[in-house]
Short mmCIF file of C-alpha atoms and ligand atoms in Angstrom, two decimals:
data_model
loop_
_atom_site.label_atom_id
_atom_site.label_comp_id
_atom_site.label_asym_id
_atom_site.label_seq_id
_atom_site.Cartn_x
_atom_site.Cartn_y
_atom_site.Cartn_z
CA UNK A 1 124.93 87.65 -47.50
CA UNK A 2 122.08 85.24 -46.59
CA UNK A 3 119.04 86.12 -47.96
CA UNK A 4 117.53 84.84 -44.31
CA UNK A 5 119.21 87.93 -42.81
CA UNK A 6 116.38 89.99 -44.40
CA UNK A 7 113.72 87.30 -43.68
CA UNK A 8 110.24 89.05 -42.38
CA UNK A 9 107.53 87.21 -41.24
CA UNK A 10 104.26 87.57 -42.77
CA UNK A 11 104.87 86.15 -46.38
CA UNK A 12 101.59 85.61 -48.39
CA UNK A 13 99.85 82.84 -49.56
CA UNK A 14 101.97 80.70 -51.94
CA UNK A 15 100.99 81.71 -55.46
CA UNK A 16 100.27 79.26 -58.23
CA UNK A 17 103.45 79.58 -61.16
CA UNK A 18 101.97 82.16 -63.45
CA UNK A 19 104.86 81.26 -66.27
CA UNK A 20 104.18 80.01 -69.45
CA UNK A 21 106.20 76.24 -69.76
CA UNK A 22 108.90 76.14 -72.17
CA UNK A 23 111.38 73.23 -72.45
CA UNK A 24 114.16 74.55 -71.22
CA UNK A 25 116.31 72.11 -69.60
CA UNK A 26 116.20 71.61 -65.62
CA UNK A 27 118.87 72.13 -63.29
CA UNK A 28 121.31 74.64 -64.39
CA UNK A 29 123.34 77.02 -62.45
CA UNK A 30 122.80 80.81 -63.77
CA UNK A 31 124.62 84.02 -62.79
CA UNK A 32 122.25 86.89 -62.83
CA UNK A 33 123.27 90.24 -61.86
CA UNK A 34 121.01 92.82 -61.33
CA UNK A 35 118.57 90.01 -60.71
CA UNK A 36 116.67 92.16 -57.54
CA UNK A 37 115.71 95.37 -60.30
CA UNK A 38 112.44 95.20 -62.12
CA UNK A 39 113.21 92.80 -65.06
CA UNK A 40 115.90 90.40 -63.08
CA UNK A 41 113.73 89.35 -60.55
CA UNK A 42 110.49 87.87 -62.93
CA UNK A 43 113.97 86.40 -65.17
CA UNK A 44 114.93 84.77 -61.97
CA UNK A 45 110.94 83.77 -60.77
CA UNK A 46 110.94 82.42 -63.82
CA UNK A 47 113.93 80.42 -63.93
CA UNK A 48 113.76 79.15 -60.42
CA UNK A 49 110.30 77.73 -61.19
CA UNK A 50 111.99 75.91 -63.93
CA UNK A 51 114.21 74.00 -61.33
CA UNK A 52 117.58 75.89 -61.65
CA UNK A 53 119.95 77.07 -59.37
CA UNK A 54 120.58 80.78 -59.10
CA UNK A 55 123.39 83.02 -58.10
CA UNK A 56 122.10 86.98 -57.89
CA UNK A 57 125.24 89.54 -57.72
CA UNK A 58 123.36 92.86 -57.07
CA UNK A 59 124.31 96.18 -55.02
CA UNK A 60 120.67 97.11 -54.65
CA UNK A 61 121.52 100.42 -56.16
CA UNK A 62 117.92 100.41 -57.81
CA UNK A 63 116.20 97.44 -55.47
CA UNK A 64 115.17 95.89 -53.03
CA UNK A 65 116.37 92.75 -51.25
CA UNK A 66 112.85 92.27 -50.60
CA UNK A 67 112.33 91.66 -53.96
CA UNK A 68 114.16 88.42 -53.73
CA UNK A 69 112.65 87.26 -50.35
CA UNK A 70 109.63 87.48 -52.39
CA UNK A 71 110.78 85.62 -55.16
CA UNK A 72 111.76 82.88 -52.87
CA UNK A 73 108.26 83.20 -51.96
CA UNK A 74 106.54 82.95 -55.10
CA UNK A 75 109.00 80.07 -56.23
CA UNK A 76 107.47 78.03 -53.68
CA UNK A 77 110.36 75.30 -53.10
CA UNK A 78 111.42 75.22 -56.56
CA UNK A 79 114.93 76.12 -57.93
CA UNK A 80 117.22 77.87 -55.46
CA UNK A 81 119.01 81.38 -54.92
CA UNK A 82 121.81 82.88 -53.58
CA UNK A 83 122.75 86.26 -53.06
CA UNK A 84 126.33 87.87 -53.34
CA UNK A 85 125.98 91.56 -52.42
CA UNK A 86 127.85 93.47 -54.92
CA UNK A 87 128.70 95.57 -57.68
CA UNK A 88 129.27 94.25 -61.25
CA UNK A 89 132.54 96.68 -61.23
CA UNK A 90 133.86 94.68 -58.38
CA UNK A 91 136.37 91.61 -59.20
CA UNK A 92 136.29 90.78 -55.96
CA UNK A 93 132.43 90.41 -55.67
CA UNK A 94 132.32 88.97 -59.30
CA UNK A 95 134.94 86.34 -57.96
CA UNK A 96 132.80 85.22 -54.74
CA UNK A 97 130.10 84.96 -57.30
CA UNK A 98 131.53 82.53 -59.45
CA UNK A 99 133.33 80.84 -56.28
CA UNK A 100 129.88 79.85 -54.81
CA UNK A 101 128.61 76.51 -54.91
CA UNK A 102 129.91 74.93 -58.27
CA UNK A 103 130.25 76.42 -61.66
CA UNK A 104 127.85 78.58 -63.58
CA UNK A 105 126.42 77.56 -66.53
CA UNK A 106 125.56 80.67 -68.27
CA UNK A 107 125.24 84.44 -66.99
CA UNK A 108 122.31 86.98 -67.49
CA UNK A 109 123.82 90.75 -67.10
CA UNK A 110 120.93 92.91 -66.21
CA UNK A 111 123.33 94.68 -63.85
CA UNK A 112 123.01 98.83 -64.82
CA UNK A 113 121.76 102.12 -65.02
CA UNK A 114 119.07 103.10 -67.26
CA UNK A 115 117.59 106.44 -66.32
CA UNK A 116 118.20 108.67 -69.87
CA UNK A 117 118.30 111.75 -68.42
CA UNK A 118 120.48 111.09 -65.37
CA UNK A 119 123.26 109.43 -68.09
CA UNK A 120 123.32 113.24 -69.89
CA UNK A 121 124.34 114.63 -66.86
CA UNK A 122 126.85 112.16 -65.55
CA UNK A 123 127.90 110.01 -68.52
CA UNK A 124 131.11 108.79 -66.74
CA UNK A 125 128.93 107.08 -64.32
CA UNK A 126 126.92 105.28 -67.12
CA UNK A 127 130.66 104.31 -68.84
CA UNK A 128 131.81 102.98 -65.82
CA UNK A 129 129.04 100.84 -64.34
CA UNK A 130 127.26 100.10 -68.13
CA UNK A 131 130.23 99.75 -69.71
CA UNK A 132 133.38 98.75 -67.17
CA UNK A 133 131.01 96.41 -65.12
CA UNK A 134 130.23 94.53 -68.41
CA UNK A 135 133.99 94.29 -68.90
CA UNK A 136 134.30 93.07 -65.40
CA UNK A 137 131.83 90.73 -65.68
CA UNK A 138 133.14 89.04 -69.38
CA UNK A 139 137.02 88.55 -67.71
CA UNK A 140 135.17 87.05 -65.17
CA UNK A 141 133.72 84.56 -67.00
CA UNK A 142 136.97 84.24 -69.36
CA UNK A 143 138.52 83.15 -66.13
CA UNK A 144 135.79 80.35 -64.92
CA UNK A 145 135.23 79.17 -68.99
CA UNK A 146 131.70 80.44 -68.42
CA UNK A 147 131.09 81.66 -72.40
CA UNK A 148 127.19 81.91 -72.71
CA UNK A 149 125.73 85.05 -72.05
CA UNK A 150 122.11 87.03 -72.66
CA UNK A 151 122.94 91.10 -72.33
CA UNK A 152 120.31 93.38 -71.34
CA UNK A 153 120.53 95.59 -74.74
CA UNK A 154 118.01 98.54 -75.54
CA UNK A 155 115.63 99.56 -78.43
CA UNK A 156 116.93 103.05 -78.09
CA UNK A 157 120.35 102.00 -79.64
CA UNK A 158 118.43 102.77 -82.64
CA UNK A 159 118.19 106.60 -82.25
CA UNK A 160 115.33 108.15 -83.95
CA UNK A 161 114.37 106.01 -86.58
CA UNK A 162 112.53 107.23 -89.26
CA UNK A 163 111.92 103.95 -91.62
CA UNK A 164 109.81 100.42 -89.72
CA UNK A 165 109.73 97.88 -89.16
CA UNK A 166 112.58 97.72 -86.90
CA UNK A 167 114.93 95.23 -87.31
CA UNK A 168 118.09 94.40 -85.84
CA UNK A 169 119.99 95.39 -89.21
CA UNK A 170 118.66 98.72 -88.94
CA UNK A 171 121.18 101.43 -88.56
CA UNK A 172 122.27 102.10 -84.77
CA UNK A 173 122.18 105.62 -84.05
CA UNK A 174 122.10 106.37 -80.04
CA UNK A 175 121.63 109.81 -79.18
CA UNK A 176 122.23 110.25 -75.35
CA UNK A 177 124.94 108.41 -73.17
CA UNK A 178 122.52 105.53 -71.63
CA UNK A 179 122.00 103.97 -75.15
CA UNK A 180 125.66 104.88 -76.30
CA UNK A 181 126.63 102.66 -73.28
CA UNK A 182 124.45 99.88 -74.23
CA UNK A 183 126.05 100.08 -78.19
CA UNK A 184 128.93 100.18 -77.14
CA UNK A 185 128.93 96.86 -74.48
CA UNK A 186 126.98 95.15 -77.75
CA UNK A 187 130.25 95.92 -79.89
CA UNK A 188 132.79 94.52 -76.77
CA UNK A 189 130.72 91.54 -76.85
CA UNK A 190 130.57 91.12 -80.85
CA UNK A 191 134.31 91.29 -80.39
CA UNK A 192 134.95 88.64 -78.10
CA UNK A 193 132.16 86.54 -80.01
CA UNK A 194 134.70 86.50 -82.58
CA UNK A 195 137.47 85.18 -80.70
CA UNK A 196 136.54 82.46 -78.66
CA UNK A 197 133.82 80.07 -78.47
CA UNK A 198 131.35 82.20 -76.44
CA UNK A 199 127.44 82.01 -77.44
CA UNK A 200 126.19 85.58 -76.86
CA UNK A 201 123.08 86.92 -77.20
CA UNK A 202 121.54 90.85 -76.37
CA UNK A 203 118.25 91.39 -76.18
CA UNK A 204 117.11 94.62 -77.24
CA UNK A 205 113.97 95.53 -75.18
CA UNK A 206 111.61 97.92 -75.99
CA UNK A 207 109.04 99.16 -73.18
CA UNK A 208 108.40 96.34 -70.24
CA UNK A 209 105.11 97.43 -68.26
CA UNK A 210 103.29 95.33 -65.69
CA UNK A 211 104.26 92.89 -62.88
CA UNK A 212 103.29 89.32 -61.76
CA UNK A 213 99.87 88.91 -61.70
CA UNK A 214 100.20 88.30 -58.13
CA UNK A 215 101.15 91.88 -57.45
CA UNK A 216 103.94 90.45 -55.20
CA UNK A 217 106.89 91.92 -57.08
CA UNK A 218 106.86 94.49 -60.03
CA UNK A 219 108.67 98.17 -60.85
CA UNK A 220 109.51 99.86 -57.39
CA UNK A 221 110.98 103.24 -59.40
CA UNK A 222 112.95 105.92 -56.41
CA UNK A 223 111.11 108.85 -56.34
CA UNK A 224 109.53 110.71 -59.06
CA UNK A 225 108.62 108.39 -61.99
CA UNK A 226 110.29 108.84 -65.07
CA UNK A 227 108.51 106.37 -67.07
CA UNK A 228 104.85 106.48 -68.28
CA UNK A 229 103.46 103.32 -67.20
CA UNK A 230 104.66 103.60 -63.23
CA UNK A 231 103.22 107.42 -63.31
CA UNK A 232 100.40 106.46 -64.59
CA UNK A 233 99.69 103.89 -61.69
CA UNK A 234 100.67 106.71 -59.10
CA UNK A 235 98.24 108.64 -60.72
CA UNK A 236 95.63 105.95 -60.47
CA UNK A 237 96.67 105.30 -56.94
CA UNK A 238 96.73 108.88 -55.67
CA UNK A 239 100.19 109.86 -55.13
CA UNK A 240 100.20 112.02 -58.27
CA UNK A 241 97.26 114.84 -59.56
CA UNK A 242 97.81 114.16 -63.10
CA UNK A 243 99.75 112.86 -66.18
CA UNK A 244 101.51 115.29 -68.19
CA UNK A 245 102.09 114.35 -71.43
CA UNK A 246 105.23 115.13 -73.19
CA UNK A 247 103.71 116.99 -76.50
CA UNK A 248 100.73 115.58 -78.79
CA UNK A 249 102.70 117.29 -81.70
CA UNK A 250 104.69 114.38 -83.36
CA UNK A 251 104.14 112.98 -86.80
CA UNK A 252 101.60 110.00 -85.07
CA UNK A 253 97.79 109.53 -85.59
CA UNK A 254 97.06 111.34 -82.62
CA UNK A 255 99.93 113.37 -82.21
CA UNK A 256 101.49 111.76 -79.23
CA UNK A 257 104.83 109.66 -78.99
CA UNK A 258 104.62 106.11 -79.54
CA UNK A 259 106.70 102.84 -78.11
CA UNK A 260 106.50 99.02 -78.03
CA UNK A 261 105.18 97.88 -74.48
CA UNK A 262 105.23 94.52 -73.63
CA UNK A 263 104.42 93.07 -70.20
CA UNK A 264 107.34 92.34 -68.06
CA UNK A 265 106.48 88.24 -68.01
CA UNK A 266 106.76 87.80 -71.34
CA UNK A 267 109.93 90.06 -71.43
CA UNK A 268 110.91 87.69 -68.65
CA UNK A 269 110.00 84.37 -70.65
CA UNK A 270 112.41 85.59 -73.52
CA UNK A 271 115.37 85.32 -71.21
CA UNK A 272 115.02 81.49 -70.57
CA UNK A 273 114.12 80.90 -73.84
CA UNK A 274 117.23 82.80 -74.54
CA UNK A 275 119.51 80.67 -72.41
CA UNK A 276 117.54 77.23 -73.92
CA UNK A 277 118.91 78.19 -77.22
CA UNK A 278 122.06 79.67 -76.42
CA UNK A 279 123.01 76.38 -74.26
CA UNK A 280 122.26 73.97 -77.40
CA UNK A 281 124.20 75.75 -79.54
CA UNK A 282 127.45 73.63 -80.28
CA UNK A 283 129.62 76.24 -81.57
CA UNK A 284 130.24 80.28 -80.95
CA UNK A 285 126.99 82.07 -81.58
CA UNK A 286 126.52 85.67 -81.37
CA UNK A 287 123.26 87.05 -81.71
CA UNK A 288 120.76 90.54 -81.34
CA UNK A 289 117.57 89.95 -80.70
CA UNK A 290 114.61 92.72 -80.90
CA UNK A 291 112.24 91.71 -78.21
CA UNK A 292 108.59 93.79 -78.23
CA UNK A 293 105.40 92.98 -79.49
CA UNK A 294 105.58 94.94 -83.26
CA UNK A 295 101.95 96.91 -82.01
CA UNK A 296 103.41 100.26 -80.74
CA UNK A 297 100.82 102.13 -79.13
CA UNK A 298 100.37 106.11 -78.69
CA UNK A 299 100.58 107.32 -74.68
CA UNK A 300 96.99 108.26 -75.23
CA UNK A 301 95.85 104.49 -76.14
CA UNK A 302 98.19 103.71 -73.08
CA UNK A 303 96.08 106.31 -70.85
CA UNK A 304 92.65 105.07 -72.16
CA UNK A 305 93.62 101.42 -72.36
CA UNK A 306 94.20 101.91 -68.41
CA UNK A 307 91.34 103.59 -68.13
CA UNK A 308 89.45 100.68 -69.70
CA UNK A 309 91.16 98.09 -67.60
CA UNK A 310 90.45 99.48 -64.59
CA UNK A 311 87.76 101.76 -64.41
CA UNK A 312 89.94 104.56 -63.18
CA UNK A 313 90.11 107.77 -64.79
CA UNK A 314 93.56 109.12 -65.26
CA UNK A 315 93.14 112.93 -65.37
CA UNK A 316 96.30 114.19 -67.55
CA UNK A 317 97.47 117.33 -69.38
CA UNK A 318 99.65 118.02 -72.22
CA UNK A 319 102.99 119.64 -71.70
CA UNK A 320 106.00 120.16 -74.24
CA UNK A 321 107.77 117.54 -75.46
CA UNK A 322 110.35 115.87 -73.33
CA UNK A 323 113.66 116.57 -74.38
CA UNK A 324 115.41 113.41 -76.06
CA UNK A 325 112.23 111.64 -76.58
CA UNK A 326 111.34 110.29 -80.32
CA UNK A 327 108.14 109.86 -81.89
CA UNK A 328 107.99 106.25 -82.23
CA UNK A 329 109.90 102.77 -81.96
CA UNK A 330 108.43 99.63 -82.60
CA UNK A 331 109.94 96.59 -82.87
CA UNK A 332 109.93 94.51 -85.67
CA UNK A 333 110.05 91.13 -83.40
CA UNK A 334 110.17 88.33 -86.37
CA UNK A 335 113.87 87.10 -85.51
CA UNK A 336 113.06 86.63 -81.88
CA UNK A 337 110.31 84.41 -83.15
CA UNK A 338 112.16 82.44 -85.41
CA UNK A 339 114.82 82.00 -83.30
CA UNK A 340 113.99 81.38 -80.43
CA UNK A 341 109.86 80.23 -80.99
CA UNK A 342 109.17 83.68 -78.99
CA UNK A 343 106.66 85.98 -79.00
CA UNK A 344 104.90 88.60 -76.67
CA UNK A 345 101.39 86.49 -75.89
CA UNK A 346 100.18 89.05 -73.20
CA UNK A 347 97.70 92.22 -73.64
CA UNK A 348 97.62 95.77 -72.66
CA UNK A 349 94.73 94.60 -70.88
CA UNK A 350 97.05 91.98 -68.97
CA UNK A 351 99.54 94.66 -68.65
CA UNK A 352 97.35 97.10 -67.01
CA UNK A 353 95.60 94.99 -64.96
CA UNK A 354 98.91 93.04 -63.50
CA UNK A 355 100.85 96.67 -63.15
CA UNK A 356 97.52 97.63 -61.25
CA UNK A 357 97.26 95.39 -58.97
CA UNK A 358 101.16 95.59 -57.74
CA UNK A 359 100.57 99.53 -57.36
CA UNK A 360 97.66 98.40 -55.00
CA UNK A 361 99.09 96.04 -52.90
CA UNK A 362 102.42 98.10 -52.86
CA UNK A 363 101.75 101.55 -52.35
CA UNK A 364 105.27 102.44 -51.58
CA UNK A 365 106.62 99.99 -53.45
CA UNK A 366 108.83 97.77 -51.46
CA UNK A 367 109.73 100.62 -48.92
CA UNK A 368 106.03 100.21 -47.75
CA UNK A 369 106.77 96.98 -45.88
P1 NAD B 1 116.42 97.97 -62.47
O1 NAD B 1 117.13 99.22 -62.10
O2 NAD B 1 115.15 97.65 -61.84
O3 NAD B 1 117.42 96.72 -62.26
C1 NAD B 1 118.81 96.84 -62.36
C2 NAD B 1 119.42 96.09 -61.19
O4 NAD B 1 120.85 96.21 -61.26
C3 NAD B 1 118.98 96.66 -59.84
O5 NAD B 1 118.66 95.61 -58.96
C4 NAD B 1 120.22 97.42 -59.36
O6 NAD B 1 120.31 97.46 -57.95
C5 NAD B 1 121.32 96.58 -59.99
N1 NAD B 1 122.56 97.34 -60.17
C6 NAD B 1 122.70 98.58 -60.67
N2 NAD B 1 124.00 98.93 -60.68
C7 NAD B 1 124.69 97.87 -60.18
C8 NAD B 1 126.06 97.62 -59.94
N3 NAD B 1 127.00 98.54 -60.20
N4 NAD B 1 126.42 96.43 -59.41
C9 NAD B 1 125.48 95.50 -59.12
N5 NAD B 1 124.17 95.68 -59.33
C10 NAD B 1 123.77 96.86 -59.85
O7 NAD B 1 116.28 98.00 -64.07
P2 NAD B 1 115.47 97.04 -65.02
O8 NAD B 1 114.34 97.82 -65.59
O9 NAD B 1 115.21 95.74 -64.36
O10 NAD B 1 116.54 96.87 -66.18
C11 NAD B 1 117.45 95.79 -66.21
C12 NAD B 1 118.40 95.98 -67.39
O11 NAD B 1 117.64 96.11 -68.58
C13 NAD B 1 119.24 97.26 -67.28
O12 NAD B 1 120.53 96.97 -67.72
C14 NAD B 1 118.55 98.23 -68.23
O13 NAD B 1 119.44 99.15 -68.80
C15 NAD B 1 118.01 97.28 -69.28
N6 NAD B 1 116.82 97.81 -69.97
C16 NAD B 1 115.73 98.19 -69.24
C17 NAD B 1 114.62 98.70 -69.89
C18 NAD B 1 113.40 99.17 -69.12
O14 NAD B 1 112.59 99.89 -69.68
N7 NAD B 1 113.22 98.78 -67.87
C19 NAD B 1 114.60 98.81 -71.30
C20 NAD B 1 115.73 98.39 -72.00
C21 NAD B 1 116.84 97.90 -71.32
N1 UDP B 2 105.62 110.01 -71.32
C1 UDP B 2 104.70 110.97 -70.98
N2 UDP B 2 104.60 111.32 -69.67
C2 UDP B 2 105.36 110.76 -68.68
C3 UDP B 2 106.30 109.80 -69.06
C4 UDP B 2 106.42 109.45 -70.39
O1 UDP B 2 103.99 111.50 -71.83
O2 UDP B 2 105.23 111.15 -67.52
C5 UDP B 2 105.72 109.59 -72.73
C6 UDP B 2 107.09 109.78 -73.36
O3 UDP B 2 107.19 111.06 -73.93
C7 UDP B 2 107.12 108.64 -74.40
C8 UDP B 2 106.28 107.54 -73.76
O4 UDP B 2 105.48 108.18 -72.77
O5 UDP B 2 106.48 109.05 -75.59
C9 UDP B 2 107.12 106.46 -73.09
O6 UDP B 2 108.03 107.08 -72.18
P1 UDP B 2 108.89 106.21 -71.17
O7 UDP B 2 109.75 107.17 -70.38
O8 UDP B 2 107.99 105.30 -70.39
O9 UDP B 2 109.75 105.29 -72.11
P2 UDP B 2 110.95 105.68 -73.12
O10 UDP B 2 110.84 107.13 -73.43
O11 UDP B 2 112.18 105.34 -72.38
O12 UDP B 2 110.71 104.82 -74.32
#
């Protein structure tokens, strides 16, 4: 599908590239599914601004296609994207998408579902679109000799750790079907790393917050909010009373459960970095990288860091714990840095202030427009 089909007039002013530079080299051809969700489109922003050439295979399951007219926006003439309309557990899709316009270079597989809770109560779902649309997507690229790709892996493949820092040699343990899923398309892709020359890497994120600090694109959850950071910005904005906050019993200084957020650009920045290395790597490479900042912070320091940002009180109240959650993870982020030269540069300040100002000009998210 064209992208132009779901051109609206009215774009914005042309915003200035809000990237950091790194030296990855111009004019590659990417892959990206699940390039229109939260994290996929500042990876593909990102890219584009760096001159390459993008194919997005997405089903809008969990997006927008407005999401990528506003990329186009923001990219202002640089790079280029098209869209295949699709999902991952589709050959037929995955076929048009490697059929279009020459061959890819290398393939970023946001594509999936990531809601915990909804993964308990359907887990077959989460196997076959996690798990089965990876597969899809690796005989895919089997077929087209396309061997380099960066997974969209998860910090809760470690369970409930109990020892930090966190690092990638730490014991996985998942304990509910989303992060089982995620394991277990880590271990497919170990496998074939071992049997061909493919250059794999999976990221292991930890909590991305914020949005472009042009508050053109950013996290456009359906419905209720699950996570902390997009409730607390509903809150901020309105459309909720209060936080509740799931127990201020665990073992942490203040009682309440701590994770690793890192703002969305910088999660965003790892992925080309990601490719850079993976794409001057002469032979097979197979890799796990933890990508967070190493300062975990308490949902209370999240609430009052907000608070500080903005000016805006967040009126909350604590509730029991949440089933499922853990008290803390945090990453310990040292390979990423040595690896790749990355590391998370932005603030909770940054983070509050750029997820802000998309929950201002977006109300309703993308449905607003
Ligand atoms: P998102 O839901 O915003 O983006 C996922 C994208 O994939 C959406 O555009 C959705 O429409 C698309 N998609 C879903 N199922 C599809 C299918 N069957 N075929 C084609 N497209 C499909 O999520 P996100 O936060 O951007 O996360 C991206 C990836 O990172 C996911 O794989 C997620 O599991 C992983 N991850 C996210 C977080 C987080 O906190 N956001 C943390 C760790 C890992
Ligand atoms: N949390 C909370 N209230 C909410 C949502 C989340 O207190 O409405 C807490 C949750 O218990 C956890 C932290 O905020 O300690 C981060 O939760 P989130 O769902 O954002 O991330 P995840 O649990 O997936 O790491």
């Amino acid at each position: 599908m064209a992208l132009a089909d779901h051109v609206k007039s009215g774009f914005a002013n042309l915003q200035q590239n809000c990237f950091h530079q790194h030296t990855i080299h111009v004019g590659h051809r990417f892959l990206i599914t699940g390039g229109a969700g939260f994290i996929g489109s500042h990876t593909a922003l990102g890219l584009m601004e760096q001159g390459h050439s993008l194919v997005i295979l997405d089903n809008f399951d969990n997006s927008s296609p407005d999401a990528l007219l506003r990329v186009e926006e923001l990219a202002n003439g640089s790079g280029s994207l098209e869209l295949v309309e699709g999902d991952v557990r589709d050959a037929d899709a995955m076929e048009r998408a490697f059929q279009s316009n020459g061959p890819i270079d290398g393939v970023i597989h946001f594509a999936g579902l990531k809601a915990v809770g909804e993964s308990v109560r359907d887990p077959l779902r989460y196997w076959d679109v996690n798990v089965n649309g990876s597969r899809v997507l690796a005989a895919a690229m089997e077929r087209h000799g396309c061997k380099t790709l960066v997974f969209s892996s998860t910090s809760t493949v470690y369970g409930e750790p109990e020892i930090f820092p966190l690092r990638e040699q730490t014991p996985t343990a998942p304990i509910h079907p989303y992060a089982q899923t995620k394991l277990a398309v880590e271990q497919m892709l170990s496998a074939l790393g071992r049997n061909g020359a493919w250059r794999i890497a999976s990221l292991r994120y930890f909590n991305p917050v914020g949005a472009h600090p042009s508050g053109r694109i950013g996290e456009d959850p359906l419905g209720i909010p699950n996570n902390l950071f997009p409730f607390i910005t509903q809150v901020a904005a309105g459309r909720r009373d209060q936080l509740q906050i799931f127990g201020n019993d665990y073992p942490t200084p203040d009682g309440t459960g701590i994770r690793d957020y890192l703002h969305v650009m910088d999660l965003a920045e790892a992925h080309g970095m990601t490719l850079d290395h993976l794409l001057k790597q002469a032979g097979p490479t197979t890799l796990t990288l933890n990508i967070g900042t190493g300062h975990g912070l308490s949902v209370l320091e999240v609430v009052h860091g907000f608070e500080r940002a903005t000016g805006i009180t967040i009126p909350y109240k604590v509730v029991p714990r949440r089933p499922g959650d853990v008290p803390k993870l945090e990453a310990c982020p040292l390979k990423a840095k040595d690896t790749l030269g990355w590391t998370a540069t932005r603030t909770l300040d940054d983070m509050c202030r750029d997820g802000w100002a998309w929950q201002q000009a977006n109300p309703m998210g993308y449905r607003g427009e």
